[in-house]
Amino acid sequence: MQIKIATWNVNSIKARLDGFLIWLKNTSPEIVLLQEIKTISENFPKDPIADLGYNMAIFGQKTYNGVAILSKFPIEDIVENLPHFSDQQSRYIEALIALPDAAIRVASVYVPNGGSTLDVGQKINETTKFQYKMDFFTKLSEHAKKRLEFNESFIIGGDFNVANENIDVYDSASLKNTLCFHDDEKFQFRKLLNMGYGDLFRNLNPYDGNFSWWDYRGNSLKLNKGMRIDYILASPLAMDNITSCLIDNKALEVEKRSDHAPVICEIKI
DNA sequence: ATGGTCGCGAGGCGA
């Protein structure tokens, strides 16, 4: 069988609900990894999503952040938060999806934005936010490394808040070492690649400079001044069975759009 | 231009 897995930073599930439900019905992924749902779990719009045939694992938070996993198949072994990281913010949820004749582990991750980089003249709390981002990445790497010992299909999708290569940003020269394109952030992200996880979009589309996020400000989407900061990463075992990966820009052709586009992959099971 | 535009929640913060 072949299944479709999508990741999407929706920037509030409630503000996005109408368009999201249409997209969900039309796209019909077997598994959806959501970030920035911006609601506590109790207020997540479960009913209309369940009506479309989805089970849900929701790790919400008031006002900010919040991640979730939707699945047409049973959701088991749910992990909330990165192990060994006492996080006040809801940014990581992982689960085992029980497919008919197999299982696949998936995670939805929302890496901290970082506030600003450690360049000269930044405020103390801003450097704290950047350090929090670095710490989060370190714990994510440690956990991802440990998961490789399972030797199973493991998919990590989400908003990593870093563009990895020059073609992943609209102007690599002017953005050099700015937030989300800083060498320290790339180093953290590349640790995941170097230990064996594959960046699906980049592996299947080596030269495509597509973006996944555009700032609401400055008419960025129309000018295509974006960055590719949303990824689907796959463990080596899963990597061998990926058949496609695309960024679904059409999902942003709605009145109330997110500032992120979904990323969708297909995998043979 | 130390701005801009969203979402949350009801003023200012976070992105």
mmCIF file of C-alpha atoms (C1' of nucleotides) in Angstrom:
data_model
loop_
_atom_site.group_PDB
_atom_site.id
_atom_site.type_symbol
_atom_site.label_atom_id
_atom_site.label_comp_id
_atom_site.label_asym_id
_atom_site.label_seq_id
_atom_site.Cartn_x
_atom_site.Cartn_y
_atom_site.Cartn_z
ATOM 1 C CA MET A 1 0.000 0.000 0.000
ATOM 2 C CA GLN A 2 0.977 3.609 -0.378
ATOM 3 C CA ILE A 3 0.198 6.283 2.194
ATOM 4 C CA LYS A 4 0.339 10.058 2.111
ATOM 5 C CA ILE A 5 1.859 12.010 5.020
ATOM 6 C CA ALA A 6 1.512 15.781 5.308
ATOM 7 C CA THR A 7 3.001 18.352 7.669
ATOM 8 C CA TRP A 8 1.542 21.824 8.062
ATOM 9 C CA ASN A 9 2.135 24.785 10.344
ATOM 10 C CA VAL A 10 -1.439 26.075 10.232
ATOM 11 C CA ASN A 11 -0.889 29.128 12.484
ATOM 12 C CA SER A 12 -4.064 28.536 14.541
ATOM 13 C CA ILE A 13 -6.309 25.591 13.675
ATOM 14 C CA LYS A 14 -9.435 27.544 14.628
ATOM 15 C CA ALA A 15 -8.643 30.550 12.425
ATOM 16 C CA ARG A 16 -7.889 28.130 9.559
ATOM 17 C CA LEU A 17 -10.678 25.621 10.102
ATOM 18 C CA ASP A 18 -12.906 26.123 7.031
ATOM 19 C CA GLY A 19 -10.065 26.004 4.532
ATOM 20 C CA PHE A 20 -8.305 23.271 6.453
ATOM 21 C CA LEU A 21 -11.309 20.960 6.309
ATOM 22 C CA ILE A 22 -11.665 21.453 2.552
ATOM 23 C CA TRP A 23 -7.942 20.755 2.085
ATOM 24 C CA LEU A 24 -8.150 17.696 4.355
ATOM 25 C CA LYS A 25 -11.105 16.276 2.455
ATOM 26 C CA ASN A 26 -9.574 16.893 -0.973
ATOM 27 C CA THR A 27 -5.985 15.893 -0.142
ATOM 28 C CA SER A 28 -6.994 13.047 2.154
ATOM 29 C CA PRO A 29 -3.580 12.235 3.671
ATOM 30 C CA GLU A 30 -3.487 9.131 5.843
ATOM 31 C CA ILE A 31 -1.407 11.050 8.398
ATOM 32 C CA VAL A 32 -1.237 14.806 9.112
ATOM 33 C CA LEU A 33 1.350 16.462 11.365
ATOM 34 C CA LEU A 34 0.221 19.874 12.596
ATOM 35 C CA GLN A 35 2.115 22.726 14.241
ATOM 36 C CA GLU A 36 1.029 25.996 15.854
ATOM 37 C CA ILE A 37 -2.517 24.862 16.515
ATOM 38 C CA LYS A 38 -2.619 27.692 19.099
ATOM 39 C CA THR A 39 -5.250 26.150 21.305
ATOM 40 C CA ILE A 40 -5.553 23.938 24.323
ATOM 41 C CA SER A 41 -6.453 20.362 23.445
ATOM 42 C CA GLU A 42 -9.967 20.711 24.874
ATOM 43 C CA ASN A 43 -10.824 23.387 22.299
ATOM 44 C CA PHE A 44 -9.337 21.607 19.283
ATOM 45 C CA PRO A 45 -12.105 21.189 16.642
ATOM 46 C CA LYS A 46 -12.226 17.406 16.951
ATOM 47 C CA ASP A 47 -15.731 16.720 15.624
ATOM 48 C CA PRO A 48 -15.448 17.915 11.996
ATOM 49 C CA ILE A 49 -12.025 16.256 11.708
ATOM 50 C CA ALA A 50 -13.300 12.994 13.174
ATOM 51 C CA ASP A 51 -16.167 13.154 10.675
ATOM 52 C CA LEU A 52 -13.561 12.912 7.907
ATOM 53 C CA GLY A 53 -12.272 9.678 9.415
ATOM 54 C CA TYR A 54 -9.336 10.806 11.538
ATOM 55 C CA ASN A 55 -8.059 9.783 14.933
ATOM 56 C CA MET A 56 -6.236 12.527 16.825
ATOM 57 C CA ALA A 57 -3.381 12.957 19.268
ATOM 58 C CA ILE A 58 -3.309 16.586 20.401
ATOM 59 C CA PHE A 59 -0.643 18.286 22.491
ATOM 60 C CA GLY A 60 -2.054 21.765 22.812
ATOM 61 C CA GLN A 61 -1.243 24.956 24.654
ATOM 62 C CA LYS A 62 -3.048 28.215 25.318
ATOM 63 C CA THR A 63 -2.390 31.031 22.799
ATOM 64 C CA TYR A 64 0.944 29.808 21.419
ATOM 65 C CA ASN A 65 2.523 26.714 19.854
ATOM 66 C CA GLY A 66 0.760 23.363 20.103
ATOM 67 C CA VAL A 67 1.249 20.293 17.897
ATOM 68 C CA ALA A 68 -0.973 17.403 16.823
ATOM 69 C CA ILE A 69 -1.093 14.175 14.843
ATOM 70 C CA LEU A 70 -4.124 13.170 12.766
ATOM 71 C CA SER A 71 -4.329 9.641 11.397
ATOM 72 C CA LYS A 72 -6.818 7.456 9.578
ATOM 73 C CA PHE A 73 -5.181 4.514 11.366
ATOM 74 C CA PRO A 74 -4.934 3.877 15.113
ATOM 75 C CA ILE A 75 -2.506 6.112 17.046
ATOM 76 C CA GLU A 76 -0.428 4.351 19.705
ATOM 77 C CA ASP A 77 2.534 4.954 22.028
ATOM 78 C CA ILE A 78 2.070 8.723 22.160
ATOM 79 C CA VAL A 79 5.034 10.768 23.418
ATOM 80 C CA GLU A 80 4.521 14.424 24.361
ATOM 81 C CA ASN A 81 7.616 16.636 24.640
ATOM 82 C CA LEU A 82 11.160 15.600 23.772
ATOM 83 C CA PRO A 83 12.484 13.120 26.346
ATOM 84 C CA HIS A 84 14.888 14.625 28.896
ATOM 85 C CA PHE A 85 13.810 18.174 28.032
ATOM 86 C CA SER A 86 11.530 19.911 30.511
ATOM 87 C CA ASP A 87 9.758 22.220 28.075
ATOM 88 C CA GLN A 88 7.020 24.654 29.148
ATOM 89 C CA GLN A 89 5.917 24.922 25.517
ATOM 90 C CA SER A 90 4.086 22.275 23.456
ATOM 91 C CA ARG A 91 6.393 21.654 20.522
ATOM 92 C CA TYR A 92 6.818 17.912 20.055
ATOM 93 C CA ILE A 93 4.479 14.967 19.764
ATOM 94 C CA GLU A 94 5.334 11.502 18.505
ATOM 95 C CA ALA A 95 3.321 8.344 18.003
ATOM 96 C CA LEU A 96 3.293 4.923 16.424
ATOM 97 C CA ILE A 97 0.730 4.582 13.641
ATOM 98 C CA ALA A 98 -0.691 1.058 13.385
ATOM 99 C CA LEU A 99 -1.103 0.350 9.679
ATOM 100 C CA PRO A 100 -2.890 -2.846 8.572
ATOM 101 C CA ASP A 101 0.276 -4.919 8.094
ATOM 102 C CA ALA A 102 2.993 -2.636 9.427
ATOM 103 C CA ALA A 103 3.704 0.299 11.670
ATOM 104 C CA ILE A 104 5.277 3.656 11.092
ATOM 105 C CA ARG A 105 6.471 6.081 13.750
ATOM 106 C CA VAL A 106 5.825 9.772 13.148
ATOM 107 C CA ALA A 107 6.612 13.006 14.975
ATOM 108 C CA SER A 108 5.293 16.547 14.636
ATOM 109 C CA VAL A 109 7.838 19.145 15.690
ATOM 110 C CA TYR A 110 7.732 22.924 16.038
ATOM 111 C CA VAL A 111 11.284 24.129 16.594
ATOM 112 C CA PRO A 112 11.451 27.472 18.492
ATOM 113 C CA ASN A 113 11.795 30.542 16.278
ATOM 114 C CA GLY A 114 14.742 31.834 18.274
ATOM 115 C CA GLY A 115 13.793 35.501 18.610
ATOM 116 C CA SER A 116 16.962 36.748 17.000
ATOM 117 C CA THR A 117 20.520 35.611 16.453
ATOM 118 C CA LEU A 118 23.421 36.362 18.756
ATOM 119 C CA ASP A 119 24.593 39.278 16.655
ATOM 120 C CA VAL A 120 25.704 42.513 18.265
ATOM 121 C CA GLY A 121 23.135 44.696 19.976
ATOM 122 C CA GLN A 122 20.487 42.133 20.804
ATOM 123 C CA LYS A 123 18.529 42.178 24.028
ATOM 124 C CA ILE A 124 19.187 39.672 26.790
ATOM 125 C CA ASN A 125 15.824 37.919 26.446
ATOM 126 C CA GLU A 126 16.422 37.561 22.710
ATOM 127 C CA THR A 127 19.668 35.690 23.252
ATOM 128 C CA THR A 128 17.806 33.513 25.727
ATOM 129 C CA LYS A 129 15.277 32.643 23.034
ATOM 130 C CA PHE A 130 18.068 31.746 20.635
ATOM 131 C CA GLN A 131 19.739 29.579 23.259
ATOM 132 C CA TYR A 132 16.389 27.865 23.868
ATOM 133 C CA LYS A 133 16.267 27.095 20.158
ATOM 134 C CA MET A 134 19.774 25.631 20.263
ATOM 135 C CA ASP A 135 18.918 23.556 23.347
ATOM 136 C CA PHE A 136 15.740 22.278 21.712
ATOM 137 C CA PHE A 137 17.683 21.259 18.620
ATOM 138 C CA THR A 138 20.277 19.451 20.731
ATOM 139 C CA LYS A 139 17.593 17.432 22.499
ATOM 140 C CA LEU A 140 15.845 16.741 19.189
ATOM 141 C CA SER A 141 19.099 15.403 17.743
ATOM 142 C CA GLU A 142 19.777 13.228 20.753
ATOM 143 C CA HIS A 143 16.284 11.788 20.579
ATOM 144 C CA ALA A 144 16.393 11.284 16.798
ATOM 145 C CA LYS A 145 19.724 9.465 17.208
ATOM 146 C CA LYS A 146 18.251 7.186 19.829
ATOM 147 C CA ARG A 147 15.270 6.392 17.597
ATOM 148 C CA LEU A 148 17.627 5.141 14.868
ATOM 149 C CA GLU A 149 18.410 2.192 17.166
ATOM 150 C CA PHE A 150 14.837 0.972 16.558
ATOM 151 C CA ASN A 151 15.734 0.509 12.886
ATOM 152 C CA GLU A 152 12.175 1.346 11.842
ATOM 153 C CA SER A 153 10.366 3.742 9.543
ATOM 154 C CA PHE A 154 10.361 7.058 11.384
ATOM 155 C CA ILE A 155 9.091 10.285 9.857
ATOM 156 C CA ILE A 156 9.760 13.665 11.503
ATOM 157 C CA GLY A 157 7.741 16.463 9.966
ATOM 158 C CA GLY A 158 7.401 20.030 11.024
ATOM 159 C CA ASP A 159 8.520 23.623 11.157
ATOM 160 C CA PHE A 160 12.267 23.498 11.860
ATOM 161 C CA ASN A 161 12.665 27.284 11.625
ATOM 162 C CA VAL A 162 15.868 27.027 9.600
ATOM 163 C CA ALA A 163 16.554 27.140 5.879
ATOM 164 C CA ASN A 164 19.392 24.763 5.115
ATOM 165 C CA GLU A 165 20.787 25.724 1.710
ATOM 166 C CA ASN A 166 21.162 28.895 -0.326
ATOM 167 C CA ILE A 167 18.354 27.810 -2.652
ATOM 168 C CA ASP A 168 16.088 27.509 0.389
ATOM 169 C CA VAL A 169 15.898 31.306 0.794
ATOM 170 C CA TYR A 170 14.990 34.206 -1.500
ATOM 171 C CA ASP A 171 18.287 36.071 -1.038
ATOM 172 C CA SER A 172 21.089 34.029 0.481
ATOM 173 C CA ALA A 173 23.588 36.904 0.416
ATOM 174 C CA SER A 174 21.519 39.440 2.332
ATOM 175 C CA LEU A 175 20.112 36.832 4.711
ATOM 176 C CA LYS A 176 23.485 35.303 5.610
ATOM 177 C CA ASN A 177 23.595 34.575 9.354
ATOM 178 C CA THR A 178 20.252 36.191 10.053
ATOM 179 C CA LEU A 179 17.600 34.340 12.058
ATOM 180 C CA CYS A 180 16.584 31.015 10.486
ATOM 181 C CA PHE A 181 19.561 31.154 8.112
ATOM 182 C CA HIS A 182 22.360 31.283 10.660
ATOM 183 C CA ASP A 183 25.339 28.911 10.600
ATOM 184 C CA ASP A 184 24.589 27.787 14.171
ATOM 185 C CA GLU A 185 21.053 26.794 13.151
ATOM 186 C CA LYS A 186 22.216 25.046 9.979
ATOM 187 C CA PHE A 187 24.784 23.129 12.014
ATOM 188 C CA GLN A 188 22.008 21.873 14.275
ATOM 189 C CA PHE A 189 19.758 20.923 11.383
ATOM 190 C CA ARG A 190 22.548 19.184 9.476
ATOM 191 C CA LYS A 191 23.265 16.993 12.488
ATOM 192 C CA LEU A 192 19.930 15.321 11.726
ATOM 193 C CA LEU A 193 20.906 14.831 8.078
ATOM 194 C CA ASN A 194 24.396 13.622 8.962
ATOM 195 C CA MET A 195 23.123 10.917 11.316
ATOM 196 C CA GLY A 196 21.034 9.466 8.497
ATOM 197 C CA TYR A 197 17.727 11.309 8.208
ATOM 198 C CA GLY A 198 16.821 12.408 4.701
ATOM 199 C CA ASP A 199 15.271 15.742 3.723
ATOM 200 C CA LEU A 200 12.602 14.305 1.441
ATOM 201 C CA PHE A 201 11.843 17.394 -0.600
ATOM 202 C CA ARG A 202 15.518 18.069 -1.282
ATOM 203 C CA ASN A 203 16.289 14.443 -2.075
ATOM 204 C CA LEU A 204 13.536 14.189 -4.646
ATOM 205 C CA ASN A 205 13.897 17.734 -5.991
ATOM 206 C CA PRO A 206 17.642 18.527 -5.821
ATOM 207 C CA TYR A 207 17.494 21.848 -7.635
ATOM 208 C CA ASP A 208 14.031 23.260 -6.876
ATOM 209 C CA GLY A 209 14.110 26.503 -4.933
ATOM 210 C CA ASN A 210 10.595 26.164 -3.550
ATOM 211 C CA PHE A 211 9.719 27.804 -0.251
ATOM 212 C CA SER A 212 7.318 26.751 2.498
ATOM 213 C CA TRP A 213 6.970 29.994 4.474
ATOM 214 C CA TRP A 214 6.374 33.624 3.545
ATOM 215 C CA ASP A 215 6.204 36.505 6.049
ATOM 216 C CA TYR A 216 2.728 38.027 6.256
ATOM 217 C CA ARG A 217 4.438 41.412 6.044
ATOM 218 C CA GLY A 218 5.740 43.112 2.963
ATOM 219 C CA ASN A 219 3.624 41.299 0.357
ATOM 220 C CA SER A 220 6.111 38.435 0.633
ATOM 221 C CA LEU A 221 3.972 35.683 -0.896
ATOM 222 C CA LYS A 222 3.220 37.620 -4.078
ATOM 223 C CA LEU A 223 6.896 38.595 -4.386
ATOM 224 C CA ASN A 224 7.879 35.015 -3.500
ATOM 225 C CA LYS A 225 10.219 36.289 -0.788
ATOM 226 C CA GLY A 226 10.075 33.089 1.219
ATOM 227 C CA MET A 227 12.141 30.412 2.908
ATOM 228 C CA ARG A 228 11.951 26.622 3.031
ATOM 229 C CA ILE A 229 11.814 25.954 6.760
ATOM 230 C CA ASP A 230 9.201 23.172 6.847
ATOM 231 C CA TYR A 231 10.550 19.691 6.239
ATOM 232 C CA ILE A 232 9.700 16.036 6.230
ATOM 233 C CA LEU A 233 12.690 14.021 7.420
ATOM 234 C CA ALA A 234 12.809 10.241 7.155
ATOM 235 C CA SER A 235 14.904 7.535 8.797
ATOM 236 C CA PRO A 236 17.012 5.427 6.397
ATOM 237 C CA LEU A 237 14.484 2.584 6.356
ATOM 238 C CA ALA A 238 11.641 4.933 5.426
ATOM 239 C CA MET A 239 13.851 6.842 3.016
ATOM 240 C CA ASP A 240 14.120 3.853 0.718
ATOM 241 C CA ASN A 241 10.355 3.772 0.203
ATOM 242 C CA ILE A 242 9.525 7.423 -0.470
ATOM 243 C CA THR A 243 7.935 7.967 -3.872
ATOM 244 C CA SER A 244 7.183 11.710 -3.855
ATOM 245 C CA CYS A 245 7.470 14.908 -1.846
ATOM 246 C CA LEU A 246 6.028 18.293 -2.732
ATOM 247 C CA ILE A 247 5.148 21.647 -1.209
ATOM 248 C CA ASP A 248 1.430 22.270 -1.634
ATOM 249 C CA ASN A 249 1.324 25.967 -2.518
ATOM 250 C CA LYS A 250 -2.246 25.669 -3.752
ATOM 251 C CA ALA A 251 -3.355 25.282 -0.150
ATOM 252 C CA LEU A 252 -2.534 28.978 0.333
ATOM 253 C CA GLU A 253 -4.989 30.102 -2.354
ATOM 254 C CA VAL A 254 -7.661 30.877 0.207
ATOM 255 C CA GLU A 255 -8.864 34.064 1.851
ATOM 256 C CA LYS A 256 -7.496 33.336 5.335
ATOM 257 C CA ARG A 257 -4.239 31.534 4.649
ATOM 258 C CA SER A 258 -1.482 30.338 6.937
ATOM 259 C CA ASP A 259 1.979 31.844 6.452
ATOM 260 C CA HIS A 260 3.202 28.252 5.884
ATOM 261 C CA ALA A 261 2.361 25.817 3.086
ATOM 262 C CA PRO A 262 1.865 22.079 3.693
ATOM 263 C CA VAL A 263 4.583 19.623 2.724
ATOM 264 C CA ILE A 264 3.276 16.274 1.503
ATOM 265 C CA CYS A 265 5.075 12.992 0.828
ATOM 266 C CA GLU A 266 4.053 9.526 -0.283
ATOM 267 C CA ILE A 267 5.609 6.356 1.047
ATOM 268 C CA LYS A 268 5.261 2.709 0.054
ATOM 269 C CA ILE A 269 4.519 0.433 2.972
ATOM 270 C "C1'" DA B 1 11.383 53.149 7.507
ATOM 271 C "C1'" DT B 2 14.220 49.545 14.115
ATOM 272 C "C1'" DG B 3 8.688 49.407 10.144
ATOM 273 C "C1'" DG B 4 5.453 45.713 7.934
ATOM 274 C "C1'" DT B 5 0.914 41.658 9.152
ATOM 275 C "C1'" DC B 6 -1.248 38.219 11.344
ATOM 276 C "C1'" DG B 7 -3.423 35.427 15.723
ATOM 277 C "C1'" DC B 8 -4.657 35.547 20.319
ATOM 278 C "C1'" DG B 9 -7.462 37.896 23.297
ATOM 279 C "C1'" DA B 10 -8.514 42.212 24.745
ATOM 280 C "C1'" DG B 11 -2.881 45.247 25.535
ATOM 281 C "C1'" DG B 12 1.072 43.535 24.027
ATOM 282 C "C1'" DC B 13 3.590 39.439 22.726
ATOM 283 C "C1'" DG B 14 5.280 36.126 19.444
ATOM 284 C "C1'" DA B 15 6.414 35.086 14.801
#
